[in-house]
Short mmCIF file of C-alpha atoms in Angstrom, two decimals:
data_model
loop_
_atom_site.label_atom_id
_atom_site.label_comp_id
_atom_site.label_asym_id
_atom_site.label_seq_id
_atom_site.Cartn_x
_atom_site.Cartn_y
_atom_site.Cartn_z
CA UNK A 74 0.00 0.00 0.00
CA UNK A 75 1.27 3.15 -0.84
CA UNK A 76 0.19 6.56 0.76
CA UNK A 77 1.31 9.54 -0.50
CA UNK A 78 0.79 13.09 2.52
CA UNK A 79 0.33 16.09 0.55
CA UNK A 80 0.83 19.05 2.84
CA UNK A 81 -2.70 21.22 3.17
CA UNK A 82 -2.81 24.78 4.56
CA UNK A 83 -6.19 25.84 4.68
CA UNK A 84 -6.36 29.93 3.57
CA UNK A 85 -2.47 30.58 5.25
CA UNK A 86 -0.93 33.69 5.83
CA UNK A 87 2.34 33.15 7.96
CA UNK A 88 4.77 35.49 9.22
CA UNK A 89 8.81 34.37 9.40
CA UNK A 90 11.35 35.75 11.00
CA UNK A 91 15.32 35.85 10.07
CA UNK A 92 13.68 35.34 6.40
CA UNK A 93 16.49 36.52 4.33
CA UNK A 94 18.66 33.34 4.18
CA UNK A 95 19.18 29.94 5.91
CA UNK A 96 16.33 28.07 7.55
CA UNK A 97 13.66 31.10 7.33
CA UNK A 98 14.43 31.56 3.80
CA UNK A 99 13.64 27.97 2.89
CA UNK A 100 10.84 27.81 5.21
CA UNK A 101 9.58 31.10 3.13
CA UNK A 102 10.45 29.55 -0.10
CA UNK A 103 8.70 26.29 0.54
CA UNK A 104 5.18 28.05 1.84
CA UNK A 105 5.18 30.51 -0.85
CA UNK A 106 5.42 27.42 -3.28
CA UNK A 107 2.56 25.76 -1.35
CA UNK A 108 0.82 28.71 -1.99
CA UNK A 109 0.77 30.14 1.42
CA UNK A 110 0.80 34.08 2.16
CA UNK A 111 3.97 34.84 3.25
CA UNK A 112 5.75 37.35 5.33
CA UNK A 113 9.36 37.81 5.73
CA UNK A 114 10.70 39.58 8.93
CA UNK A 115 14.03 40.62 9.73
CA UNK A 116 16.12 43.75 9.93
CA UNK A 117 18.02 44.10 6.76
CA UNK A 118 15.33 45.19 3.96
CA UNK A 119 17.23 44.70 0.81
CA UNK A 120 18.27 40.94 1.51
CA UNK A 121 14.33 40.75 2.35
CA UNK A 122 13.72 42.44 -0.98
CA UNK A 123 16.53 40.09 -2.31
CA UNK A 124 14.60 36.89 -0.72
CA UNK A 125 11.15 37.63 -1.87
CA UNK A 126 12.39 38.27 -5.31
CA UNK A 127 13.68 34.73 -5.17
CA UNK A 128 10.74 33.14 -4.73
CA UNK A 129 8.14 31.35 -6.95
CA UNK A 130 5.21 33.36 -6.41
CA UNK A 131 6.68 36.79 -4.73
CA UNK A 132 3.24 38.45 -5.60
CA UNK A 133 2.10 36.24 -2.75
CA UNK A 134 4.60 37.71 -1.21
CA UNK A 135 6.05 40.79 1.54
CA UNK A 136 8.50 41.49 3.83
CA UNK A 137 8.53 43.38 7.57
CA UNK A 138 11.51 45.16 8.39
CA UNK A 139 11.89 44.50 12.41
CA UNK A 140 15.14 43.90 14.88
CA UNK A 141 14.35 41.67 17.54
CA UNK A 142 17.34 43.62 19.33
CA UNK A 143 15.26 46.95 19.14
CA UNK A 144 12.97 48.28 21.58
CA UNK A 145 10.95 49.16 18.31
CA UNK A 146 7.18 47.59 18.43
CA UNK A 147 5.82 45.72 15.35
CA UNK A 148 1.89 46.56 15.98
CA UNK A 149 1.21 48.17 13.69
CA UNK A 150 2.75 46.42 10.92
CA UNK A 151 1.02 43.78 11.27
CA UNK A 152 -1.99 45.80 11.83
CA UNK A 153 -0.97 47.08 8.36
CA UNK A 154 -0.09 43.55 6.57
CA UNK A 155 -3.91 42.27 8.13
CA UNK A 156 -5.25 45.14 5.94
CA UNK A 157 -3.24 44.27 2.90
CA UNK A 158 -3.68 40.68 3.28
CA UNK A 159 -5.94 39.12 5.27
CA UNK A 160 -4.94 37.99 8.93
CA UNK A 161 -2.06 35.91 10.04
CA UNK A 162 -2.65 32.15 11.05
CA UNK A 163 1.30 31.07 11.49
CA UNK A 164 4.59 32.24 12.57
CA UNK A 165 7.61 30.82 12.33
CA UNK A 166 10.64 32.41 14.56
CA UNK A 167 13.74 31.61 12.96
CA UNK A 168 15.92 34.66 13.58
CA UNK A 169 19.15 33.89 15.12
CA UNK A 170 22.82 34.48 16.35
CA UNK A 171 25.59 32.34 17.37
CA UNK A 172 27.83 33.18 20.51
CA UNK A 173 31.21 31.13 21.06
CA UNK A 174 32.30 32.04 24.88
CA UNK A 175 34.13 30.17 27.28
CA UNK A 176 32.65 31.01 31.04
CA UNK A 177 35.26 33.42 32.36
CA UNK A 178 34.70 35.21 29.13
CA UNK A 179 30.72 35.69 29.46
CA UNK A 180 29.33 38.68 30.96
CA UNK A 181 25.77 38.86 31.56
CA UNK A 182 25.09 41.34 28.59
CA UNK A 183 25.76 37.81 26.96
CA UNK A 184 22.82 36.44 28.25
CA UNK A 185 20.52 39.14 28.40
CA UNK A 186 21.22 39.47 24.10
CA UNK A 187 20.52 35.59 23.92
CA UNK A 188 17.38 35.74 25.81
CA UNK A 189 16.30 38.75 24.43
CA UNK A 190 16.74 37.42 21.18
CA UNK A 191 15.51 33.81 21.86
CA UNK A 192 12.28 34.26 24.19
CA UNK A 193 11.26 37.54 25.65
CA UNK A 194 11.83 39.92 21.65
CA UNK A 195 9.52 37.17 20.03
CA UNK A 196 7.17 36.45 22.58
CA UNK A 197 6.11 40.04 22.65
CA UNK A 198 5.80 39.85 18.90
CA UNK A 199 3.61 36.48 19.80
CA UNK A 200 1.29 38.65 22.04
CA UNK A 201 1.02 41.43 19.34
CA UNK A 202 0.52 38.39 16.94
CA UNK A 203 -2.27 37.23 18.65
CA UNK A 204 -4.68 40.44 18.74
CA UNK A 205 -8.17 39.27 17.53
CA UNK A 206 -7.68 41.79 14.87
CA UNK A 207 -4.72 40.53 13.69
CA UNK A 208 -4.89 36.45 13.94
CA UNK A 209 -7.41 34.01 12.33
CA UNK A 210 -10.27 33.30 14.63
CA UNK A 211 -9.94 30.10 12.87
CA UNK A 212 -6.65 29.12 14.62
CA UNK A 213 -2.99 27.94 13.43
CA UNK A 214 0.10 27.47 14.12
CA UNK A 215 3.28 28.66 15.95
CA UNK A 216 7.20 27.14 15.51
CA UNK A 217 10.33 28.05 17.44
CA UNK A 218 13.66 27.48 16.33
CA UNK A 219 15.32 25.96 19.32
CA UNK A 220 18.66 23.59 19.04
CA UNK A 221 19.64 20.26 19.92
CA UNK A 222 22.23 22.14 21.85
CA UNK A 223 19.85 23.14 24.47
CA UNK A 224 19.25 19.85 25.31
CA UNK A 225 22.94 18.57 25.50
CA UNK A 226 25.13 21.69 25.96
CA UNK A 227 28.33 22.45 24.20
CA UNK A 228 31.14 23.83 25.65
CA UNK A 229 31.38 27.91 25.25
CA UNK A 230 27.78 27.73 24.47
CA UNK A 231 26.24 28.84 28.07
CA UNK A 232 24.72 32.04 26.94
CA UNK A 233 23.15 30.15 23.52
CA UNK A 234 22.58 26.95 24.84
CA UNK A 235 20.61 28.41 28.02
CA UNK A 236 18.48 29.78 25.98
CA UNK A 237 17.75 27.62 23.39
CA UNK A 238 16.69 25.08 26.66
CA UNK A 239 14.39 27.81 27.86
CA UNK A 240 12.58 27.20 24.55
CA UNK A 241 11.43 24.10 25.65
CA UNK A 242 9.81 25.10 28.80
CA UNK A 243 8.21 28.27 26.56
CA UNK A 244 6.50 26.07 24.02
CA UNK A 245 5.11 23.89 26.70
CA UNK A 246 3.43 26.38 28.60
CA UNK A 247 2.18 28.63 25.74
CA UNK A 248 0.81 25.11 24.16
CA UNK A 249 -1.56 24.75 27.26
CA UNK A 250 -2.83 28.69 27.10
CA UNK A 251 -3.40 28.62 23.29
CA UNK A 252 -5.04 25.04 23.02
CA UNK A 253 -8.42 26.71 23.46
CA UNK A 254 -7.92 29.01 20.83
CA UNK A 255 -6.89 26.35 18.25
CA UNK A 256 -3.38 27.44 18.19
CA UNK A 257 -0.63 24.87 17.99
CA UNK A 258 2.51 25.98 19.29
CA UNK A 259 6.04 23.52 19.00
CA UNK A 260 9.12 23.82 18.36
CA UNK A 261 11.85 21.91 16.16
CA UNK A 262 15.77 21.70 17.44
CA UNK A 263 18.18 21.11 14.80
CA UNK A 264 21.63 20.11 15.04
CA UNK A 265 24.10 21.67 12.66
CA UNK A 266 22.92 23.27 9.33
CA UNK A 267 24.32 24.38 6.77
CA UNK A 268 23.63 28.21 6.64
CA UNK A 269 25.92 31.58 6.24
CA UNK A 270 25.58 31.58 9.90
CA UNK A 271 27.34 28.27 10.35
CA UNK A 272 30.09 28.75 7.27
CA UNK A 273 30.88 32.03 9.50
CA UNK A 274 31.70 29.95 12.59
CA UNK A 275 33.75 27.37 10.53
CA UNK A 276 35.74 30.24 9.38
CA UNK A 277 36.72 31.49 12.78
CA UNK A 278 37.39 27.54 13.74
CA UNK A 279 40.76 24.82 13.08
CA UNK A 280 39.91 21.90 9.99
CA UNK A 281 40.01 20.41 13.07
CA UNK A 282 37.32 21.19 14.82
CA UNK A 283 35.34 21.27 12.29
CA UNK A 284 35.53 17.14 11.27
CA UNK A 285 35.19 16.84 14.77
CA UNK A 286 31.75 18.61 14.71
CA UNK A 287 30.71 16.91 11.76
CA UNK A 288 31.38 13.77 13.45
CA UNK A 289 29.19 14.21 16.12
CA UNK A 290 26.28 13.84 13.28
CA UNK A 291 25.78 10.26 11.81
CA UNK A 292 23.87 11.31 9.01
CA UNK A 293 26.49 14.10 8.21
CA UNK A 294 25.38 17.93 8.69
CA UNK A 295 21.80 19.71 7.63
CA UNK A 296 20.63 21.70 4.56
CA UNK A 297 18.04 24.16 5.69
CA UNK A 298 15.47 22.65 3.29
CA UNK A 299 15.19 19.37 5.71
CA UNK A 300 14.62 21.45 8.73
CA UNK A 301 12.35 23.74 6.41
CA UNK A 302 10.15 20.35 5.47
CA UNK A 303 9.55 19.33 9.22
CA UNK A 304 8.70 23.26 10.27
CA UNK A 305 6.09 23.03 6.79
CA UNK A 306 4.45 19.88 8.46
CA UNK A 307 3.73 21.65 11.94
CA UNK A 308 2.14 24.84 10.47
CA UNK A 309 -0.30 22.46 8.11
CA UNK A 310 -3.60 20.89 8.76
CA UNK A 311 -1.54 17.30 9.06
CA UNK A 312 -0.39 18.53 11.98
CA UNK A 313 -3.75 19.40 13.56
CA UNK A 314 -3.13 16.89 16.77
CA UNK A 315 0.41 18.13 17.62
CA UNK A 316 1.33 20.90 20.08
CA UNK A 317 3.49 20.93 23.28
CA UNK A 318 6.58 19.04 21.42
CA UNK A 319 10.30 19.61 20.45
CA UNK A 320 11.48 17.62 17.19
CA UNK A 321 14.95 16.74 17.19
CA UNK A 322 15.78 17.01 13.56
CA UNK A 323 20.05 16.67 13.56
CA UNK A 324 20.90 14.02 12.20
CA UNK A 325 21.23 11.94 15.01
CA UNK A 326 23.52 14.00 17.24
CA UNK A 327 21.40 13.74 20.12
CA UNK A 328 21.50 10.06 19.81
CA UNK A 329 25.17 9.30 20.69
#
């Protein structure tokens, strides 16, 4: 018997964050070809203009220009995207840094820009997210980026690693308040991928280190498409019976 899962998305419109390359911009490119609304957030606009040009239907297409290191508010444009577009039923937070830091290095600046960026930045764009105005009454679906690493550690990780752990408890918890509003919220936790982010940190590392980090993954490193295909599957309607959960997608680092 052969059964073949077409992904379903039910009138989408889903906002992204860190867009503009890696795993947002394949989770933006494979939406947009599923024909979902989509919205690219992050902070540089012409490598958002860059991304959306890229896609296959851009005229389904627009970005938000937002730093989740500001103290800038992103009200009202989404209150503005809602009247363009229709309201929001997804969102996807894939922005991200990576901090290398041994302990006696790390100051708590460290930590507060981790968090900051990680939990508390998002979540208030979560709560402005979630205006009746401004989500589907219908329901959806929310996905946080967390890491495998904040399940294991990694040495001069503490600031990123802490963080990416608190993402855990976050998607729990929100699960359980949002259930009643037929809003899934999970989160996936890759191991390494290959993305500009992670060819940055190989440049700063020894050949070295670097087979030893590939190592640690049996099924060799990530492309952000295969982390992009698992985040697809939470935000459709295949996924309508899963919330609360973090899927380990790294191939199998977490199983060594």
């Amino acid at each position: 018997i052969k059964i073949c899962i077409m992904l379903t998305f039910k009138n989408q419109k889903v906002l992204i964050s860190g867009a503009s390359s890696g795993i947002g911009y394949s989770t933006a490119y494979l939406l947009n070809s599923l024909g979902v609304n989509t919205v690219l957030l992050g902070r540089n606009k012409s490598k958002l203009e860059e991304s959306m040009s890229k896609l296959k239907h851009p005229d389904n297409a627009s970005i938000i220009v937002f730093d989740f290191l500001s103290d800038v508010s992103i009200k009202d444009e989404l209150r503005q995207s809602v009247a363009d577009s229709g309201a929001f039923s997804g969102f996807v937070h894939s922005a991200g840094i990576d901090s290398a830091k041994p302990y006696k290095l790390l100051k708590s600046q460290d930590f507060d820009t981790m968090n900051k960026l990680n939990i508390t930045a998002p979540f208030q764009v979560v709560k402005d997210l979630l205006h009746k105005s401004v989500f589907s009454p219908e329901g959806g679906s929310i996905v946080w980026l967390g890491s495998v690493m904040g399940s294991l550690g990694q040495k001069g990780k503490i600031a990123y690693t802490s963080s990416k752990a608190a993402v855990d408890g976050f998607v729990k918890s929100l699960a359980l308040e949002l259930a009643g509003k037929k809003i899934r919220v999970n989160s996936v936790a890759p191991g390494i991928v290959e993305t500009p982010l992670t060819d940055e940190l190989f440049s700063k590392t020894t050949e070295e280190n670097i087979k030893a980090i590939e190592a640690m993954h049996p099924l060799g490193l990530g492309k952000p498409e295969d982390v992009a295909n698992l985040i697809g599957f939470l935000l459709s309607d295949q996924s309508k019976w899963v919330t609360g959960t973090t899927h380990f997608i790294d191939g199998g680092y977490h199983i060594q």
